[in-house]
Coordinates of C-alpha atoms in Angstrom, one line a residue:
Chain A
M1 CA 96.6 112.0 96.2
G2 CA 94.2 113.3 93.9
F3 CA 90.6 113.8 93.8
G4 CA 89.7 111.1 92.1
D5 CA 87.2 111.7 89.0
L6 CA 86.5 115.5 89.0
K7 CA 83.9 115.2 86.5
S8 CA 81.8 112.8 88.7
A9 CA 80.1 113.9 92.1
A10 CA 82.1 112.1 94.2
G11 CA 85.1 113.8 93.1
L12 CA 83.8 116.8 93.2
R13 CA 82.6 116.5 96.7
V14 CA 86.2 115.5 97.7
L15 CA 87.3 118.6 96.1
N16 CA 84.8 120.5 98.3
D17 CA 85.9 119.0 101.2
F18 CA 89.6 119.7 100.7
L19 CA 88.5 123.2 100.4
A20 CA 86.6 123.6 103.2
D21 CA 89.7 125.4 105.3
R22 CA 91.7 126.4 102.2
S23 CA 91.6 129.1 99.8
Y24 CA 93.4 127.5 97.2
I25 CA 94.6 123.9 96.0
E26 CA 98.2 124.5 97.4
G27 CA 99.4 127.3 99.8
Y28 CA 98.1 131.1 100.0
V29 CA 98.2 132.2 96.7
P30 CA 96.6 131.4 93.3
S31 CA 99.0 129.2 91.4
Q32 CA 99.3 126.7 88.3
A33 CA 97.8 124.1 90.7
D34 CA 94.7 125.9 90.9
I35 CA 94.9 126.1 87.3
A36 CA 95.3 122.5 86.7
V37 CA 92.4 121.6 88.8
F38 CA 90.1 124.3 87.6
E39 CA 91.0 123.2 84.0
A40 CA 89.6 119.7 85.0
I41 CA 86.4 120.8 86.0
S42 CA 83.9 121.1 83.6
A43 CA 81.4 123.2 84.7
P44 CA 80.7 125.4 88.2
P45 CA 80.3 123.0 90.9
P46 CA 76.7 122.5 92.3
A47 CA 75.6 125.2 94.6
D48 CA 75.3 122.8 97.7
L49 CA 79.3 121.9 97.5
F50 CA 79.9 125.8 98.3
H51 CA 83.8 125.4 98.7
A52 CA 84.3 124.0 95.4
L53 CA 82.0 126.6 94.0
R54 CA 83.8 129.5 96.0
W55 CA 87.0 128.5 94.9
Y56 CA 85.9 127.9 91.5
N57 CA 84.8 131.5 91.2
H58 CA 87.6 132.8 92.6
I59 CA 89.9 130.9 90.4
K60 CA 88.0 132.6 87.4
S61 CA 88.5 135.4 88.5
Y62 CA 91.9 135.3 87.7
E63 CA 91.3 133.5 84.2
K64 CA 92.7 136.2 82.1
Q65 CA 96.3 136.2 83.9
K66 CA 96.4 132.4 84.3
A67 CA 99.3 132.0 82.1
S68 CA 101.3 134.2 85.0
L69 CA 100.1 132.6 88.3
P70 CA 103.4 131.1 89.9
G71 CA 104.1 127.2 89.9
V72 CA 104.5 124.7 87.7
K73 CA 101.5 122.5 86.7
K74 CA 101.8 118.6 87.9
A75 CA 99.8 116.0 87.1
L76 CA 96.5 116.3 88.0
G77 CA 96.9 113.2 90.7
K78 CA 99.5 115.0 92.5
Y79 CA 97.1 117.9 93.9
G80 CA 94.6 117.1 96.9
P81 CA 94.3 115.0 99.7
A82 CA 97.0 112.9 100.7
D83 CA 94.7 109.6 101.5
V84 CA 92.5 109.7 98.3
E85 CA 94.1 107.2 95.7
D86 CA 95.2 108.7 92.5
T87 CA 93.0 107.3 89.7
T88 CA 93.9 109.5 87.1
G89 CA 97.2 108.3 85.8
A90 CA 97.6 105.1 87.6
A91 CA 97.2 102.8 84.2
T92 CA 100.2 104.6 83.2
D93 CA 102.2 105.1 86.4
S94 CA 102.5 101.1 86.7
K95 CA 103.9 100.6 83.5
D96 CA 106.6 103.4 84.0
D97 CA 107.6 101.6 86.8
D98 CA 108.8 98.6 84.9
D99 CA 110.5 100.9 82.2
I100 CA 112.6 102.3 85.2
D101 CA 116.4 101.4 83.7
L102 CA 118.7 101.0 86.9
F103 CA 121.5 101.8 85.2
G104 CA 120.0 104.9 83.4
S105 CA 121.7 104.3 80.1
D106 CA 119.6 106.6 78.4
D107 CA 120.7 109.6 79.8
E108 CA 118.4 112.4 78.4
E109 CA 115.4 110.6 80.0
E110 CA 117.4 110.1 83.2
S111 CA 116.3 113.4 85.4
E112 CA 112.8 113.2 84.1
E113 CA 113.1 109.7 85.6
A114 CA 114.5 110.0 88.3
K115 CA 112.1 113.1 89.2
K116 CA 109.2 110.8 88.3
L117 CA 110.5 108.1 91.0
R118 CA 111.2 110.7 93.6
E119 CA 107.4 112.3 93.4
E120 CA 105.9 108.3 93.4
R121 CA 108.4 107.6 96.4
L122 CA 107.1 111.0 98.4
A123 CA 103.3 109.9 97.5
Q124 CA 104.3 106.0 98.7
Y125 CA 105.5 108.4 101.7
E126 CA 102.7 110.4 102.1
S127 CA 100.1 107.7 102.2
K128 CA 102.2 105.5 104.5
K129 CA 102.2 108.4 106.5
S130 CA 98.4 109.1 106.2
K131 CA 97.8 105.3 107.1
K132 CA 100.3 104.9 109.9
P133 CA 97.4 106.4 112.7
A134 CA 95.1 103.5 111.9
V135 CA 98.0 101.1 113.2
V136 CA 97.2 100.7 117.1
A137 CA 100.5 100.7 119.1
K138 CA 100.6 97.7 121.4
S139 CA 103.1 96.9 124.3
S140 CA 103.7 93.7 126.2
I141 CA 104.6 94.1 129.8
L142 CA 105.6 92.0 132.3
L143 CA 104.2 92.6 135.8
D144 CA 105.6 92.0 139.3
V145 CA 102.9 91.1 141.7
K146 CA 104.3 90.9 145.1
P147 CA 102.1 89.3 148.3
W148 CA 102.3 90.2 151.7
D149 CA 103.6 87.3 153.1
D150 CA 104.2 83.1 152.4
E151 CA 100.6 82.8 153.7
T152 CA 99.1 84.7 151.0
D153 CA 97.0 82.6 148.3
M154 CA 98.7 83.0 145.2
A155 CA 96.1 81.0 143.2
K156 CA 93.5 83.7 144.5
L157 CA 95.9 86.3 143.8
E158 CA 96.3 85.6 140.1
E159 CA 92.8 84.9 139.9
C160 CA 92.3 88.7 141.4
V161 CA 94.7 90.0 138.7
R162 CA 93.3 88.5 135.8
S163 CA 89.7 89.6 136.7
I164 CA 90.6 92.9 136.0
Q165 CA 89.3 93.3 132.5
A166 CA 89.6 96.4 130.3
D167 CA 89.3 97.6 126.8
G168 CA 92.8 96.7 125.0
L169 CA 94.0 94.4 127.6
V170 CA 94.9 90.7 127.2
W171 CA 96.3 88.5 129.7
G172 CA 99.2 86.0 129.4
S173 CA 100.9 83.6 130.7
S174 CA 101.9 83.8 134.4
K175 CA 104.8 82.2 136.7
L176 CA 105.7 82.2 140.0
V177 CA 109.1 82.8 141.0
P178 CA 110.5 82.5 144.4
V179 CA 111.7 85.6 146.5
G180 CA 112.8 84.1 149.4
Y181 CA 111.8 82.7 152.5
G182 CA 109.1 80.6 151.0
I183 CA 107.7 83.9 149.3
K184 CA 106.9 84.0 145.9
K185 CA 105.9 86.8 143.4
L186 CA 103.5 86.4 140.6
Q187 CA 105.0 87.3 137.1
I188 CA 102.3 88.0 134.4
Q189 CA 102.6 88.9 131.2
C190 CA 100.0 91.1 129.4
V191 CA 99.4 93.1 126.0
V192 CA 98.0 96.7 126.2
E193 CA 96.7 98.9 123.6
D194 CA 98.7 101.9 124.3
D195 CA 96.2 104.3 123.8
K196 CA 93.6 102.6 126.0
V197 CA 95.5 101.1 128.7
G198 CA 98.1 102.9 131.1
T199 CA 100.4 101.2 133.4
D200 CA 99.3 103.6 135.8
M201 CA 95.8 102.3 135.2
L202 CA 97.3 98.8 135.7
E203 CA 99.0 99.7 138.8
E204 CA 96.0 101.2 140.5
R205 CA 93.9 98.3 139.7
I206 CA 96.0 95.4 141.2
T207 CA 96.7 97.4 144.1
A208 CA 93.4 97.8 144.7
F209 CA 93.3 94.2 145.9
E210 CA 94.9 95.2 149.0
D211 CA 94.6 91.8 150.8
Y212 CA 96.5 90.3 148.8
V213 CA 98.9 92.6 147.0
Q214 CA 101.5 93.9 149.0
S215 CA 103.3 96.0 145.8
M216 CA 103.3 95.8 141.8
D217 CA 106.1 96.6 139.6
V218 CA 106.9 96.8 135.9
A219 CA 109.4 94.6 135.2
A220 CA 109.8 94.9 131.6
F221 CA 108.2 97.1 128.8
N222 CA 108.5 96.3 125.4
K223 CA 106.7 98.0 122.5
I224 CA 105.2 95.8 119.8
Chain B
M1 CA 86.0 146.4 128.3
A2 CA 87.9 143.7 125.6
A3 CA 88.5 146.8 123.5
A4 CA 89.7 149.4 126.2
A5 CA 92.0 146.8 127.6
R6 CA 94.5 146.7 124.5
P7 CA 96.8 149.8 124.7
G8 CA 96.0 152.2 121.8
P9 CA 93.7 149.5 119.6
G10 CA 93.5 151.6 116.7
V11 CA 97.3 153.3 116.7
E12 CA 99.2 150.0 116.9
E13 CA 97.8 148.5 113.8
L14 CA 97.8 151.7 111.9
V15 CA 101.7 151.2 112.2
L16 CA 101.4 147.9 111.0
L17 CA 99.1 149.2 108.0
E18 CA 101.8 151.7 107.3
K19 CA 104.3 149.3 107.5
L20 CA 102.5 147.0 105.3
L21 CA 101.7 149.7 102.8
G22 CA 105.5 150.7 102.2
L23 CA 105.1 154.0 103.8
P24 CA 108.0 155.7 105.6
K25 CA 108.1 155.5 109.3
G26 CA 107.3 158.5 111.5
S27 CA 103.8 159.7 111.1
K28 CA 102.7 161.2 114.5
Y29 CA 99.6 159.4 116.2
G30 CA 97.8 160.5 119.1
V31 CA 94.6 159.5 120.9
Q32 CA 91.3 161.5 121.4
G33 CA 88.6 161.2 124.0
E34 CA 87.4 158.4 126.5
R35 CA 87.4 155.4 123.5
K36 CA 91.1 156.4 122.4
V37 CA 90.1 157.2 118.9
P38 CA 93.3 157.6 117.4
V39 CA 94.4 160.7 115.2
L40 CA 97.2 161.3 112.7
Q41 CA 99.0 164.7 112.7
T42 CA 99.5 165.7 108.8
N43 CA 101.4 168.6 107.7
N44 CA 98.8 170.4 106.6
G45 CA 95.4 170.9 108.2
P46 CA 94.4 169.9 111.7
G47 CA 94.8 166.2 111.5
L48 CA 92.8 163.1 111.3
T49 CA 90.6 161.5 113.4
G50 CA 89.3 157.9 113.3
I51 CA 90.7 154.8 112.2
M52 CA 88.8 154.3 108.9
T53 CA 89.5 157.9 108.1
I54 CA 93.5 157.3 108.9
A55 CA 93.5 154.1 106.9
G56 CA 91.6 155.5 103.8
Y57 CA 94.5 158.6 104.1
L58 CA 97.6 155.9 104.0
V59 CA 96.2 154.1 101.3
K60 CA 95.9 157.0 99.3
Q61 CA 99.2 158.0 100.2
A62 CA 100.6 154.8 99.3
K63 CA 98.8 155.1 96.0
K64 CA 97.4 151.6 96.3
E65 CA 94.0 152.6 95.6
Q66 CA 93.1 149.2 94.3
L67 CA 93.1 148.0 98.3
L68 CA 89.8 150.1 98.6
G69 CA 88.1 148.1 95.9
S70 CA 88.1 148.6 92.0
T71 CA 84.9 148.3 91.0
A72 CA 82.1 150.4 92.6
E73 CA 80.5 147.4 94.3
E74 CA 83.8 146.3 95.7
K75 CA 84.2 150.0 96.9
A76 CA 80.7 149.7 98.9
I77 CA 81.5 146.3 99.9
V78 CA 85.0 147.6 101.7
Q79 CA 83.3 150.4 103.3
Q80 CA 81.0 148.4 104.6
W81 CA 83.2 145.9 106.4
L82 CA 85.2 148.7 107.3
E83 CA 82.3 150.1 109.2
Y84 CA 81.6 146.8 110.5
R85 CA 84.7 146.6 111.8
V86 CA 84.9 149.7 113.2
T87 CA 81.2 149.8 115.2
Q88 CA 80.3 145.9 115.5
V89 CA 84.1 144.3 116.3
D90 CA 85.4 147.3 118.3
G91 CA 82.2 147.5 119.9
S92 CA 82.2 144.1 121.0
S93 CA 82.4 143.7 124.8
S94 CA 81.4 140.0 125.5
K95 CA 81.8 136.5 124.3
E96 CA 78.1 136.7 122.9
D97 CA 78.8 139.6 121.0
T98 CA 82.3 138.1 119.4
R99 CA 80.0 134.9 118.8
I100 CA 77.6 136.7 116.7
I101 CA 80.5 138.6 114.6
L102 CA 82.2 135.1 114.0
K103 CA 79.1 134.2 112.8
D104 CA 78.1 136.6 110.7
L105 CA 81.7 136.6 108.8
N106 CA 81.5 133.0 108.9
I107 CA 77.8 133.3 106.5
H108 CA 79.4 136.2 104.9
L109 CA 82.7 134.1 103.8
E110 CA 81.0 130.8 102.8
D111 CA 81.2 131.5 99.1
K112 CA 84.1 134.6 99.4
V113 CA 87.8 134.1 99.7
Y114 CA 88.3 137.7 100.5
L115 CA 85.5 139.9 102.1
A116 CA 85.1 141.9 99.2
G117 CA 84.9 138.8 96.9
N118 CA 88.0 138.1 95.0
I119 CA 90.4 140.9 95.6
F120 CA 92.4 141.5 98.8
T121 CA 91.4 144.8 100.3
L122 CA 92.0 147.2 103.0
A123 CA 88.6 145.4 104.8
D124 CA 90.6 142.2 105.1
I125 CA 93.5 143.8 106.3
L126 CA 91.7 146.1 109.3
M127 CA 89.6 142.8 109.7
Y128 CA 92.4 140.5 110.3
Y129 CA 94.3 143.1 112.8
G130 CA 90.9 143.7 114.6
L131 CA 89.8 140.0 114.9
H132 CA 93.7 139.0 115.6
H133 CA 93.0 138.9 120.0
V134 CA 89.9 137.0 119.3
M135 CA 91.4 134.5 117.0
V136 CA 93.7 133.7 119.3
D137 CA 91.6 132.5 122.2
L138 CA 89.4 130.4 120.0
T139 CA 89.7 126.6 120.8
V140 CA 90.3 124.0 118.2
Q141 CA 86.6 123.4 118.5
E142 CA 85.4 126.9 118.0
K143 CA 87.9 127.5 114.8
E144 CA 86.3 124.8 113.4
K145 CA 82.9 125.9 113.8
Y146 CA 83.5 129.2 112.3
L147 CA 85.4 127.0 109.4
N148 CA 84.6 130.3 106.7
V149 CA 86.7 132.8 109.0
S150 CA 89.3 130.3 110.2
R151 CA 90.2 129.8 106.3
W152 CA 89.9 133.2 105.6
F153 CA 92.0 134.1 108.5
N154 CA 94.4 131.7 107.8
H155 CA 95.1 133.1 104.3
I156 CA 95.1 136.8 105.2
Q157 CA 97.6 136.0 108.0
H158 CA 100.0 134.1 105.4
Y159 CA 99.5 137.1 102.8
P160 CA 102.7 138.7 102.3
G161 CA 103.4 141.5 105.2
V162 CA 100.4 141.2 106.9
R163 CA 101.1 139.5 110.1
Q164 CA 104.1 141.0 110.6
H165 CA 105.2 141.0 114.5
L166 CA 101.9 139.4 115.3
S167 CA 101.8 135.9 116.5
N168 CA 100.8 133.4 113.9
V169 CA 97.4 131.8 115.1
V170 CA 98.0 128.1 114.7
F171 CA 94.6 126.2 112.0
I172 CA 95.2 122.4 112.7
K173 CA 95.1 120.7 109.0
N174 CA 93.1 117.9 110.2
R175 CA 89.3 118.5 111.2
L176 CA 88.5 116.8 114.2
Y177 CA 84.8 117.6 114.7
T178 CA 83.6 116.0 111.9
N179 CA 79.9 116.3 112.4
A180 CA 80.1 120.1 113.1
H181 CA 80.1 121.0 109.5

């Protein structure tokens, strides 16, 4: 959370992007959140950051009534986009971490500490949440590929299956499992990235080798 | 076509406006002529015709003159956008017309929070009602393209009392098309 250093051009740019689709820092009415950020900016943003400038001028129009605007002012770092690291209070925050008394012996500070802790956890959770989509979801799939009869060349079949290449698809170990009457099926492991490769696509591609493959099943499907 | 297809375009939003202003229900509305211009029957006189006239009258009835703008400039801007609403938005019939309107507004709203600058006015209310059916149909990409309009629209629809029964138009929080802007 936070806009970084609002006195710097980079900080203002973050603010500008943040305000592109928002009228206010929080919600749909001017609040203490706007005042807090407004006061952190020393001068009107430059004209090319028109979203920030629009907001600045708008909040300026509330200057006379700023005390009566709703909401409670929070630390500057609690506002803004979730994916930007809070640099405004980092030093003091880490110090507070060490000071937390788990047994709450000093009562008068307890509620404030608890609040701070909750806010920190929230911020942590939010930053975690925002990072989450970056993690690629993968699955491990075990496929059963069945040949037509006992005369099907299993080595060739395996070669065909392994020849299928796609972005996000990695073939793993394989083995031949006897089914009966001398027929063996090919059990092959593969790891796929969920977004890029689906079982439908695998099935389509494998069954395309119709000279060798009679049918294909997904024997096991595990999220990694 | 688009304007005519909606049932009594003006009357419905005047009823919404009435409710928003906190006026008692029960005004009698009619429509007049081929373009279905709304008419308000008042107790004294021959009745008021046209959406701008009636809306202005309702605002004064509700004693909320600040909605018409406080300074001379604001009053003029409110009038200008009301006129734009009636002549351009209601008169639009094709996708191309709509595109031009959205483009106009997008430019205008770039450095403004409300149509008249920093205060919420009748122009915002009526433009919101007038554009609602347009915004509902926009694609995510179009909503991003007209980012300033989207921001303004989202703001107005969250303004207390404005949206009422109209559907909430969803604007996604994260921008998808980064180079559109």
